[in-house]
Amino acid sequence: MKKSILILGGYGNAGFLISKYLLQETHDVAIIIAGRHFEKAQKAADELNQLFPGQRTSPVQVDVADRQIFRDALSKASLVVMASGTMKHTQLVVEEVLNAGIDYFDLQLSSPVKLDVLFSLKDKIEASGHCFITDGGFHPGVPAALLRYAAGMFDSLEKANVYGGLKVDWAAIDASEGTLDELVDEFKYYQMLFLKNGRWKKMSYFAMPPGFDFGPPLGKLYCAPMFLEELRSLPEEIPELKETGFYVSGFNPILDYLLLPVIMFGIKIFPERFADPFIKLFQFGLKFGKPPYGVKLVADCSGLKEGKPKHIQLSLTHEDEYVLTAVPVVACLLQYLDGAIRKPGLWFQSNVVEPERFFNDMGRMGLPLVVQDVS
């Protein structure tokens, strides 16, 4: 019997790739491409059906703000994947998913707009017997998993920081209004937290961020700490860990140093009234990016192995940021689909996956984990 997965935003940049990799990696999964524009959903479904025989993909028009239409779409699936810019509707989405009696997965930004709703319903989710996985993708979604994988290579992992080098040609990307809206909205809640000497600390926005050499073609980039909720449990899971954090590079100098301070100040003072102008200013600033482009995650880890100091770096690289988003999602869903991690409750992708299988599956899909000993 085929398992049906409803993918909201299934014809978008990340959603389409998730659909494609799922069809490639499975034989008993049917995909329902959903979104507000039926023509786009139909086109995506037709393309996927040409690539993968068996007519396993179908389109449906869905606007999550319309409860009845959304309810009807959910009734056709056993899992819904939220790959759309609909985070502001999280309360409605979760309520309807629980009423439908199906499972849930999202790859939306790690924001209180979403997480506060999910945490408030955590007991109800667990009592329902259904599996909810949040913060899918690669940031969030991969950093904590990288460090959990690295911990198995040490007797004592003491220092482990993840650096994200993100040089994206935003001008060439057809990003939806919802995606841009959520990117700007994220600055309302941006926390520059990192763990030092076992305590979470906050870096000043005006402090000089640390530089990290990502190697060619990205070179050295300055990276600011960006707290991800998936990191919070690491000091308990890895007791020897005294320093950790996720550090991410900026967009481009004009946006980072001239426009972002205005945007961040503005959306905190006028969060609603001037939202559209700030989104347009952000979109304008994205156009100043220059090559070389690419995306790279590096976990820089040090500790002890057999009584001796050990220093390794684990890295994931791809020129397409949407591949780097979709592949981890599918690697997680493969563990969910065969029951390995499907359990009642609310989970973070990075914390619920079995790390070794997670990265092995990603490698098979063309995103290999590179481990380098730099002791």
GROMACS .gro file of C-alpha atoms in nm:
model
  375
    1MET     CA    1   0.000   0.000   0.000
    2LYS     CA    2   0.138   0.338  -0.102
    3LYS     CA    3   0.199   0.604   0.163
    4SER     CA    4   0.065   0.944   0.053
    5ILE     CA    5   0.263   1.256   0.138
    6LEU     CA    6   0.104   1.599   0.091
    7ILE     CA    7   0.375   1.858   0.019
    8LEU     CA    8   0.259   2.217   0.069
    9GLY     CA    9   0.474   2.429  -0.159
   10GLY     CA   10   0.557   2.117  -0.359
   11TYR     CA   11   0.622   2.315  -0.678
   12GLY     CA   12   0.858   2.560  -0.503
   13ASN     CA   13   1.237   2.553  -0.515
   14ALA     CA   14   1.286   2.319  -0.218
   15GLY     CA   15   0.949   2.143  -0.234
   16PHE     CA   16   0.997   2.020  -0.590
   17LEU     CA   17   1.341   1.876  -0.509
   18ILE     CA   18   1.203   1.703  -0.198
   19SER     CA   19   0.935   1.544  -0.416
   20LYS     CA   20   1.193   1.439  -0.673
   21TYR     CA   21   1.433   1.280  -0.423
   22LEU     CA   22   1.149   1.104  -0.240
   23LEU     CA   23   1.028   0.946  -0.563
   24GLN     CA   24   1.385   0.850  -0.649
   25GLU     CA   25   1.455   0.691  -0.311
   26THR     CA   26   1.125   0.508  -0.257
   27HIS     CA   27   0.884   0.284  -0.448
   28ASP     CA   28   0.579   0.284  -0.221
   29VAL     CA   29   0.528   0.659  -0.175
   30ALA     CA   30   0.277   0.878  -0.358
   31ILE     CA   31   0.329   1.254  -0.366
   32ILE     CA   32   0.054   1.515  -0.367
   33ILE     CA   33   0.189   1.849  -0.492
   34ALA     CA   34  -0.007   2.126  -0.321
   35GLY     CA   35  -0.014   2.503  -0.346
   36ARG     CA   36  -0.234   2.801  -0.420
   37HIS     CA   37  -0.171   2.782  -0.796
   38PHE     CA   38  -0.315   2.467  -0.949
   39GLU     CA   39  -0.141   2.521  -1.284
   40LYS     CA   40   0.200   2.520  -1.116
   41ALA     CA   41   0.110   2.209  -0.916
   42GLN     CA   42  -0.010   2.035  -1.233
   43LYS     CA   43   0.308   2.126  -1.422
   44ALA     CA   44   0.529   1.995  -1.140
   45ALA     CA   45   0.328   1.672  -1.112
   46ASP     CA   46   0.345   1.613  -1.488
   47GLU     CA   47   0.722   1.662  -1.487
   48LEU     CA   48   0.773   1.422  -1.198
   49ASN     CA   49   0.545   1.159  -1.354
   50GLN     CA   50   0.757   1.174  -1.669
   51LEU     CA   51   1.073   1.118  -1.465
   52PHE     CA   52   0.932   0.841  -1.244
   53PRO     CA   53   0.684   0.586  -1.385
   54GLY     CA   54   0.370   0.477  -1.208
   55GLN     CA   55   0.177   0.806  -1.192
   56ARG     CA   56   0.284   0.849  -0.828
   57THR     CA   57   0.241   1.227  -0.830
   58SER     CA   58  -0.083   1.426  -0.838
   59PRO     CA   59  -0.167   1.798  -0.803
   60VAL     CA   60  -0.413   1.972  -0.574
   61GLN     CA   61  -0.496   2.337  -0.513
   62VAL     CA   62  -0.465   2.431  -0.146
   63ASP     CA   63  -0.475   2.756   0.047
   64VAL     CA   64  -0.409   2.678   0.412
   65ALA     CA   65  -0.606   2.986   0.516
   66ASP     CA   66  -0.917   2.809   0.384
   67ARG     CA   67  -0.977   2.544   0.650
   68GLN     CA   68  -1.220   2.333   0.448
   69ILE     CA   69  -0.998   2.312   0.140
   70PHE     CA   70  -0.697   2.236   0.358
   71ARG     CA   71  -0.897   1.976   0.551
   72ASP     CA   72  -1.001   1.801   0.231
   73ALA     CA   73  -0.637   1.784   0.112
   74LEU     CA   74  -0.517   1.644   0.446
   75SER     CA   75  -0.774   1.365   0.426
   76LYS     CA   76  -0.585   1.221   0.128
   77ALA     CA   77  -0.248   1.189   0.307
   78SER     CA   78  -0.077   1.020   0.600
   79LEU     CA   79   0.190   1.292   0.630
   80VAL     CA   80   0.196   1.662   0.546
   81VAL     CA   81   0.526   1.835   0.464
   82MET     CA   82   0.523   2.212   0.507
   83ALA     CA   83   0.762   2.350   0.244
   84SER     CA   84   0.576   2.678   0.195
   85GLY     CA   85   0.600   3.027   0.340
   86THR     CA   86   0.294   2.979   0.561
   87MET     CA   87   0.452   2.998   0.906
   88LYS     CA   88   0.203   3.264   1.023
   89HIS     CA   89  -0.070   3.000   0.985
   90THR     CA   90   0.104   2.746   1.212
   91GLN     CA   91  -0.177   2.741   1.469
   92LEU     CA   92  -0.436   2.663   1.202
   93VAL     CA   93  -0.211   2.409   1.032
   94VAL     CA   94  -0.132   2.214   1.349
   95GLU     CA   95  -0.494   2.211   1.462
   96GLU     CA   96  -0.611   2.074   1.127
   97VAL     CA   97  -0.329   1.818   1.108
   98LEU     CA   98  -0.420   1.691   1.455
   99ASN     CA   99  -0.788   1.677   1.360
  100ALA     CA  100  -0.697   1.484   1.044
  101GLY     CA  101  -0.503   1.230   1.251
  102ILE     CA  102  -0.187   1.239   1.038
  103ASP     CA  103   0.182   1.318   1.090
  104TYR     CA  104   0.361   1.649   1.030
  105PHE     CA  105   0.699   1.769   0.903
  106ASP     CA  106   0.815   2.126   0.835
  107LEU     CA  107   1.126   2.285   0.689
  108GLN     CA  108   1.034   2.638   0.780
  109LEU     CA  109   1.259   2.882   0.962
  110SER     CA  110   1.332   2.821   1.329
  111SER     CA  111   1.120   3.107   1.463
  112PRO     CA  112   0.906   3.162   1.774
  113VAL     CA  113   0.619   3.233   1.534
  114LYS     CA  114   0.621   2.859   1.464
  115LEU     CA  115   0.792   2.703   1.765
  116ASP     CA  116   0.580   2.877   2.030
  117VAL     CA  117   0.269   2.722   1.875
  118LEU     CA  118   0.424   2.378   1.845
  119PHE     CA  119   0.556   2.383   2.204
  120SER     CA  120   0.219   2.501   2.337
  121LEU     CA  121   0.058   2.194   2.176
  122LYS     CA  122   0.340   1.953   2.257
  123ASP     CA  123   0.139   1.749   2.511
  124LYS     CA  124  -0.158   1.730   2.277
  125ILE     CA  125   0.067   1.617   1.991
  126GLU     CA  126   0.218   1.340   2.202
  127ALA     CA  127  -0.122   1.230   2.331
  128SER     CA  128  -0.249   1.206   1.973
  129GLY     CA  129   0.005   0.932   1.903
  130HIS     CA  130   0.133   1.116   1.598
  131CYS     CA  131   0.484   1.221   1.497
  132PHE     CA  132   0.561   1.589   1.442
  133ILE     CA  133   0.910   1.682   1.315
  134THR     CA  134   1.009   2.048   1.292
  135ASP     CA  135   1.309   2.256   1.181
  136GLY     CA  136   1.390   2.038   0.879
  137GLY     CA  137   1.639   2.134   0.611
  138PHE     CA  138   2.005   2.223   0.660
  139HIS     CA  139   2.004   2.528   0.889
  140PRO     CA  140   1.818   2.440   1.096
  141GLY     CA  141   1.822   2.067   1.047
  142VAL     CA  142   2.188   1.961   1.008
  143PRO     CA  143   2.421   2.145   1.253
  144ALA     CA  144   2.325   1.950   1.567
  145ALA     CA  145   2.323   1.624   1.369
  146LEU     CA  146   2.677   1.699   1.251
  147LEU     CA  147   2.791   1.742   1.610
  148ARG     CA  148   2.609   1.428   1.726
  149TYR     CA  149   2.786   1.237   1.448
  150ALA     CA  150   3.122   1.393   1.544
  151ALA     CA  151   3.077   1.299   1.910
  152GLY     CA  152   3.103   0.934   1.813
  153MET     CA  153   3.453   0.999   1.681
  154PHE     CA  154   3.583   1.122   2.017
  155ASP     CA  155   3.614   0.984   2.367
  156SER     CA  156   3.551   1.341   2.482
  157LEU     CA  157   3.418   1.610   2.245
  158GLU     CA  158   3.491   1.941   2.415
  159LYS     CA  159   3.469   2.212   2.148
  160ALA     CA  160   3.244   2.192   1.842
  161ASN     CA  161   3.132   2.487   1.632
  162VAL     CA  162   2.946   2.475   1.301
  163TYR     CA  163   3.014   2.741   1.039
  164GLY     CA  164   2.783   2.814   0.748
  165GLY     CA  165   2.931   2.978   0.441
  166LEU     CA  166   2.634   3.096   0.236
  167LYS     CA  167   2.717   3.281  -0.084
  168VAL     CA  168   2.398   3.261  -0.283
  169ASP     CA  169   2.307   3.428  -0.612
  170TRP     CA  170   1.981   3.561  -0.475
  171ALA     CA  171   1.922   3.774  -0.784
  172ALA     CA  172   1.884   3.454  -0.989
  173ILE     CA  173   1.637   3.292  -0.749
  174ASP     CA  174   1.263   3.326  -0.787
  175ALA     CA  175   1.190   3.343  -0.415
  176SER     CA  176   0.822   3.363  -0.320
  177GLU     CA  177   0.679   3.658  -0.130
  178GLY     CA  178   0.610   3.428   0.164
  179THR     CA  179   0.973   3.316   0.177
  180LEU     CA  180   1.105   3.674   0.170
  181ASP     CA  181   0.850   3.777   0.431
  182GLU     CA  182   0.969   3.500   0.665
  183LEU     CA  183   1.336   3.583   0.605
  184VAL     CA  184   1.279   3.944   0.707
  185ASP     CA  185   1.054   3.839   0.995
  186GLU     CA  186   1.336   3.620   1.126
  187PHE     CA  187   1.536   3.932   1.217
  188LYS     CA  188   1.277   4.014   1.484
  189TYR     CA  189   1.385   3.707   1.678
  190TYR     CA  190   1.751   3.669   1.578
  191GLN     CA  191   1.956   3.556   1.879
  192MET     CA  192   2.336   3.579   1.867
  193LEU     CA  193   2.386   3.306   2.127
  194PHE     CA  194   2.675   3.064   2.161
  195LEU     CA  195   2.788   2.821   2.432
  196LYS     CA  196   3.115   2.911   2.606
  197ASN     CA  197   3.250   2.735   2.917
  198GLY     CA  198   2.920   2.553   2.948
  199ARG     CA  199   2.704   2.870   2.948
  200TRP     CA  200   2.499   3.033   2.674
  201LYS     CA  201   2.625   3.384   2.600
  202LYS     CA  202   2.513   3.663   2.368
  203MET     CA  203   2.742   3.842   2.124
  204SER     CA  204   2.679   4.211   2.068
  205TYR     CA  205   2.552   4.303   1.722
  206PHE     CA  206   2.838   4.554   1.701
  207ALA     CA  207   3.110   4.304   1.798
  208MET     CA  208   3.346   4.181   1.528
  209PRO     CA  209   3.229   3.831   1.431
  210PRO     CA  210   3.484   3.552   1.400
  211GLY     CA  211   3.626   3.470   1.060
  212PHE     CA  212   3.642   3.118   0.923
  213ASP     CA  213   3.830   2.991   0.621
  214PHE     CA  214   3.597   2.771   0.416
  215GLY     CA  215   3.864   2.700   0.156
  216PRO     CA  216   3.813   2.755  -0.216
  217PRO     CA  217   3.604   2.896  -0.367
  218LEU     CA  218   3.443   3.072  -0.069
  219GLY     CA  219   3.762   3.159   0.118
  220LYS     CA  220   3.752   3.338   0.453
  221LEU     CA  221   3.415   3.476   0.560
  222TYR     CA  222   3.307   3.652   0.877
  223CYS     CA  223   3.036   3.456   1.057
  224ALA     CA  224   2.799   3.574   1.331
  225PRO     CA  225   2.644   3.338   1.586
  226MET     CA  226   2.287   3.236   1.508
  227PHE     CA  227   2.112   3.036   1.778
  228LEU     CA  228   1.923   2.730   1.660
  229GLU     CA  229   1.685   2.560   1.903
  230GLU     CA  230   1.824   2.218   1.801
  231LEU     CA  231   2.152   2.310   1.973
  232ARG     CA  232   1.994   2.358   2.316
  233SER     CA  233   1.998   1.989   2.414
  234LEU     CA  234   2.356   1.919   2.301
  235PRO     CA  235   2.527   1.999   2.636
  236GLU     CA  236   2.304   1.735   2.801
  237GLU     CA  237   2.355   1.478   2.526
  238ILE     CA  238   2.733   1.548   2.510
  239PRO     CA  239   2.827   1.632   2.875
  240GLU     CA  240   3.193   1.708   2.797
  241LEU     CA  241   3.094   1.978   2.546
  242LYS     CA  242   3.198   2.321   2.677
  243GLU     CA  243   3.182   2.529   2.359
  244THR     CA  244   2.942   2.515   2.066
  245GLY     CA  245   2.742   2.735   1.834
  246PHE     CA  246   2.625   2.788   1.480
  247TYR     CA  247   2.798   3.074   1.301
  248VAL     CA  248   2.663   3.194   0.968
  249SER     CA  249   2.811   3.425   0.707
  250GLY     CA  250   2.622   3.730   0.585
  251PHE     CA  251   2.457   3.806   0.252
  252ASN     CA  252   2.685   4.072   0.102
  253PRO     CA  253   2.865   4.381   0.242
  254ILE     CA  254   2.603   4.633   0.130
  255LEU     CA  255   2.314   4.438   0.279
  256ASP     CA  256   2.506   4.325   0.589
  257TYR     CA  257   2.656   4.656   0.697
  258LEU     CA  258   2.432   4.924   0.545
  259LEU     CA  259   2.081   4.790   0.499
  260LEU     CA  260   2.040   4.517   0.760
  261PRO     CA  261   2.094   4.748   1.060
  262VAL     CA  262   1.813   4.969   0.925
  263ILE     CA  263   1.589   4.669   0.859
  264MET     CA  264   1.655   4.504   1.197
  265PHE     CA  265   1.596   4.831   1.385
  266GLY     CA  266   1.290   4.914   1.180
  267ILE     CA  267   1.105   4.583   1.213
  268LYS     CA  268   1.155   4.585   1.590
  269ILE     CA  269   1.020   4.939   1.625
  270PHE     CA  270   0.753   4.917   1.354
  271PRO     CA  271   0.688   4.541   1.314
  272GLU     CA  272   0.363   4.571   1.121
  273ARG     CA  273   0.323   4.921   0.982
  274PHE     CA  274   0.633   4.920   0.763
  275ALA     CA  275   0.671   4.549   0.696
  276ASP     CA  276   0.634   4.578   0.317
  277PRO     CA  277   0.899   4.853   0.274
  278PHE     CA  278   1.149   4.654   0.481
  279ILE     CA  279   1.083   4.342   0.270
  280LYS     CA  280   1.141   4.545  -0.048
  281LEU     CA  281   1.460   4.696   0.099
  282PHE     CA  282   1.583   4.348   0.189
  283GLN     CA  283   1.500   4.218  -0.159
  284PHE     CA  284   1.689   4.512  -0.311
  285GLY     CA  285   1.994   4.441  -0.094
  286LEU     CA  286   2.008   4.077  -0.200
  287LYS     CA  287   2.095   4.183  -0.555
  288PHE     CA  288   2.445   4.298  -0.456
  289GLY     CA  289   2.588   3.949  -0.410
  290LYS     CA  290   2.892   3.863  -0.619
  291PRO     CA  291   3.050   3.530  -0.720
  292PRO     CA  292   3.194   3.288  -0.637
  293TYR     CA  293   2.872   3.130  -0.514
  294GLY     CA  294   2.829   2.817  -0.307
  295VAL     CA  295   2.708   2.682   0.025
  296LYS     CA  296   2.923   2.497   0.276
  297LEU     CA  297   2.868   2.374   0.630
  298VAL     CA  298   3.176   2.293   0.837
  299ALA     CA  299   3.179   2.144   1.186
  300ASP     CA  300   3.509   2.228   1.353
  301CYS     CA  301   3.550   1.981   1.639
  302SER     CA  302   3.821   1.913   1.896
  303GLY     CA  303   3.860   1.696   2.203
  304LEU     CA  304   4.029   1.377   2.317
  305LYS     CA  305   4.062   1.033   2.157
  306GLU     CA  306   4.249   0.758   2.346
  307GLY     CA  307   4.403   1.023   2.572
  308LYS     CA  308   4.540   1.232   2.283
  309PRO     CA  309   4.417   1.566   2.142
  310LYS     CA  310   4.209   1.524   1.827
  311HIS     CA  311   4.090   1.794   1.586
  312ILE     CA  312   3.865   1.716   1.289
  313GLN     CA  313   3.646   1.904   1.044
  314LEU     CA  314   3.330   1.761   0.890
  315SER     CA  315   3.190   1.940   0.587
  316LEU     CA  316   2.898   1.938   0.344
  317THR     CA  317   2.919   2.138   0.022
  318HIS     CA  318   2.694   2.207  -0.273
  319GLU     CA  319   2.657   2.487  -0.525
  320ASP     CA  320   2.277   2.470  -0.500
  321GLU     CA  321   2.138   2.574  -0.163
  322TYR     CA  322   1.805   2.406  -0.240
  323VAL     CA  323   1.974   2.068  -0.290
  324LEU     CA  324   2.142   2.123   0.046
  325THR     CA  325   1.795   2.184   0.190
  326ALA     CA  326   1.607   1.900   0.019
  327VAL     CA  327   1.854   1.613   0.065
  328PRO     CA  328   1.862   1.629   0.449
  329VAL     CA  329   1.482   1.647   0.454
  330VAL     CA  330   1.454   1.331   0.246
  331ALA     CA  331   1.726   1.155   0.449
  332CYS     CA  332   1.519   1.224   0.760
  333LEU     CA  333   1.194   1.119   0.594
  334LEU     CA  334   1.349   0.787   0.488
  335GLN     CA  335   1.404   0.707   0.857
  336TYR     CA  336   1.050   0.820   0.931
  337LEU     CA  337   0.894   0.617   0.651
  338ASP     CA  338   1.046   0.286   0.759
  339GLY     CA  339   0.947   0.351   1.121
  340ALA     CA  340   1.298   0.399   1.261
  341ILE     CA  341   1.220   0.743   1.407
  342ARG     CA  342   0.842   0.759   1.380
  343LYS     CA  343   0.728   0.801   1.739
  344PRO     CA  344   0.465   1.013   1.913
  345GLY     CA  345   0.565   1.366   2.005
  346LEU     CA  346   0.738   1.679   1.878
  347TRP     CA  347   1.094   1.641   1.752
  348PHE     CA  348   1.366   1.843   1.583
  349GLN     CA  349   1.505   1.688   1.266
  350SER     CA  350   1.864   1.730   1.380
  351ASN     CA  351   1.798   1.565   1.717
  352VAL     CA  352   1.570   1.278   1.614
  353VAL     CA  353   1.766   1.127   1.322
  354GLU     CA  354   2.020   0.848   1.368
  355PRO     CA  355   2.328   1.046   1.256
  356GLU     CA  356   2.532   0.776   1.080
  357ARG     CA  357   2.246   0.659   0.860
  358PHE     CA  358   2.138   1.020   0.805
  359PHE     CA  359   2.472   1.119   0.652
  360ASN     CA  360   2.517   0.789   0.468
  361ASP     CA  361   2.180   0.841   0.295
  362MET     CA  362   2.270   1.199   0.214
  363GLY     CA  363   2.594   1.080   0.056
  364ARG     CA  364   2.410   0.831  -0.160
  365MET     CA  365   2.192   1.116  -0.284
  366GLY     CA  366   2.493   1.317  -0.392
  367LEU     CA  367   2.573   1.515  -0.077
  368PRO     CA  368   2.869   1.335   0.082
  369LEU     CA  369   3.003   1.418   0.426
  370VAL     CA  370   3.375   1.489   0.410
  371VAL     CA  371   3.578   1.422   0.726
  372GLN     CA  372   3.927   1.570   0.754
  373ASP     CA  373   4.173   1.515   1.037
  374VAL     CA  374   4.345   1.847   1.106
  375SER     CA  375   4.510   1.750   1.438
   0.00000   0.00000   0.00000
